[in-house]
Amino acid sequence: MNDITNRKDIELMVDTFYGSVREDDLLGPIFNRVIRNNWPKHLDTMYRFWQTVLLHEFAYKGSPFVPHRKLPVEAHHFERWIYHFNSSMDENFAGKIAEEAKLRAQKMAEMFMYKLNTNSNKKRNT
C-alpha cells in the first residue's frame, strides 16, 4: 500500500470516506439532510481542504468549523466519524502522510466537539 502523494490520492481518500459515511445509519441521515443534492460541491471542497492540509498545496480557503456549527451532533457522532475516517485510510493508504491525516482528523474532531460544547453552553447561559 502506498502513501498519499497527490490530488488523485486525496480524491480516493475523500470518496471512500464519504461513501461509508453516507451509508452509515447514524451519520448518513445528517449528512444527506444537510448536503442534499450538493454532494459534488461538498466533495470538491473536501478535496481542496485535504489537499491543503496534507500536500501543502493551498487550494482551500475558509474555516472548516463554520459549516458544522449548527449540526445536531454529539460525541458519539464524532466517534463514528473518526471510525469511518480511519477505516477508509487504513483500507487504502499506509505511510507518514496517511498517519498525519488520521492525526489531523482526530484533532479536528476534538476541536469541533469542544467548540460545539462551548457554543451550546453559551446558549444555555444567555
XYZ file of C-alpha atoms in Angstrom:
126
model
C 0.000 0.000 0.000
C 1.229 3.485 -0.856
C 1.087 6.771 0.989
C -0.936 9.823 -0.068
C 1.121 11.770 -2.596
C -1.191 13.671 -4.953
C -4.679 15.030 -5.654
C -5.833 11.677 -7.071
C -4.980 10.033 -3.739
C -6.860 12.778 -1.891
C -9.913 12.136 -4.069
C -9.762 8.397 -3.322
C -9.421 9.131 0.394
C -12.370 11.553 0.450
C -14.604 9.458 -1.826
C -14.022 6.286 0.197
C -14.637 8.067 3.478
C -17.808 9.868 2.427
C -19.087 6.757 0.676
C -19.057 4.961 4.021
C -20.438 7.982 5.892
C -23.380 8.262 3.502
C -24.268 4.612 4.131
C -23.941 4.869 7.908
C -27.225 4.656 9.847
C -26.144 7.331 12.335
C -24.204 9.785 10.157
C -25.783 9.285 6.747
C -29.117 10.950 7.533
C -27.386 14.023 8.993
C -25.014 14.490 6.067
C -27.658 13.721 3.448
C -30.163 16.114 5.035
C -27.657 18.979 5.126
C -25.835 18.372 1.833
C -28.855 17.115 -0.152
C -28.021 17.216 -3.871
C -24.829 19.209 -3.383
C -22.501 16.234 -2.923
C -20.236 17.100 -5.890
C -19.640 20.582 -4.476
C -19.084 19.245 -0.955
C -16.662 16.586 -2.168
C -14.712 19.149 -4.175
C -14.451 21.332 -1.073
C -13.164 18.343 0.892
C -10.626 17.510 -1.834
C -9.318 21.062 -1.652
C -9.298 21.064 2.162
C -7.276 17.854 2.459
C -5.050 18.846 -0.460
C -4.158 21.971 1.501
C -3.710 20.179 4.837
C -1.777 17.137 3.647
C 0.004 18.192 0.467
C 0.556 21.854 1.394
C -0.969 22.908 -1.923
C -3.075 25.891 -0.973
C -6.371 25.049 -2.638
C -8.780 25.674 0.279
C -9.819 28.919 1.922
C -12.218 29.245 4.789
C -12.968 27.886 8.219
C -13.787 24.184 8.375
C -15.801 24.656 11.578
C -18.306 27.254 10.354
C -20.458 24.896 8.207
C -20.656 22.435 11.117
C -21.548 24.766 13.979
C -25.318 24.196 13.818
C -25.326 20.448 13.172
C -27.150 18.220 15.670
C -24.060 16.195 16.604
C -22.570 14.898 19.830
C -19.509 12.915 20.894
C -20.832 9.582 19.591
C -21.253 11.109 16.118
C -17.612 12.189 16.119
C -16.510 8.761 17.324
C -18.305 7.183 14.374
C -16.882 9.827 12.020
C -13.339 9.017 13.198
C -14.017 5.285 12.850
C -15.010 5.737 9.198
C -12.128 8.102 8.522
C -9.502 5.779 9.972
C -11.016 2.718 8.295
C -11.008 4.478 4.930
C -7.393 5.481 5.420
C -6.270 2.020 6.520
C -8.044 0.362 3.565
C -6.228 2.492 1.005
C -3.025 4.028 2.350
C -0.008 3.488 4.553
C 2.739 5.940 5.342
C 3.677 9.186 7.006
C 1.055 11.360 5.276
C -1.700 8.794 5.868
C -0.845 8.797 9.572
C -0.792 12.601 9.532
C -4.290 12.564 8.002
C -5.602 10.372 10.818
C -3.976 12.595 13.433
C -5.377 15.750 11.826
C -8.865 14.226 11.611
C -8.738 13.250 15.291
C -7.612 16.731 16.325
C -10.284 18.321 14.138
C -12.992 16.146 15.718
C -11.781 17.099 19.194
C -11.730 20.793 18.293
C -15.211 20.629 16.749
C -16.588 18.862 19.839
C -15.027 21.484 22.097
C -16.407 24.380 20.039
C -19.860 22.814 19.757
C -19.965 22.253 23.529
C -18.747 25.795 24.182
C -21.382 27.272 21.860
C -24.077 25.078 23.404
C -23.118 26.178 26.925
C -23.156 29.854 25.897
C -26.698 29.483 24.520
C -27.904 27.838 27.744
C -26.374 30.592 29.888
C -27.911 33.511 27.986
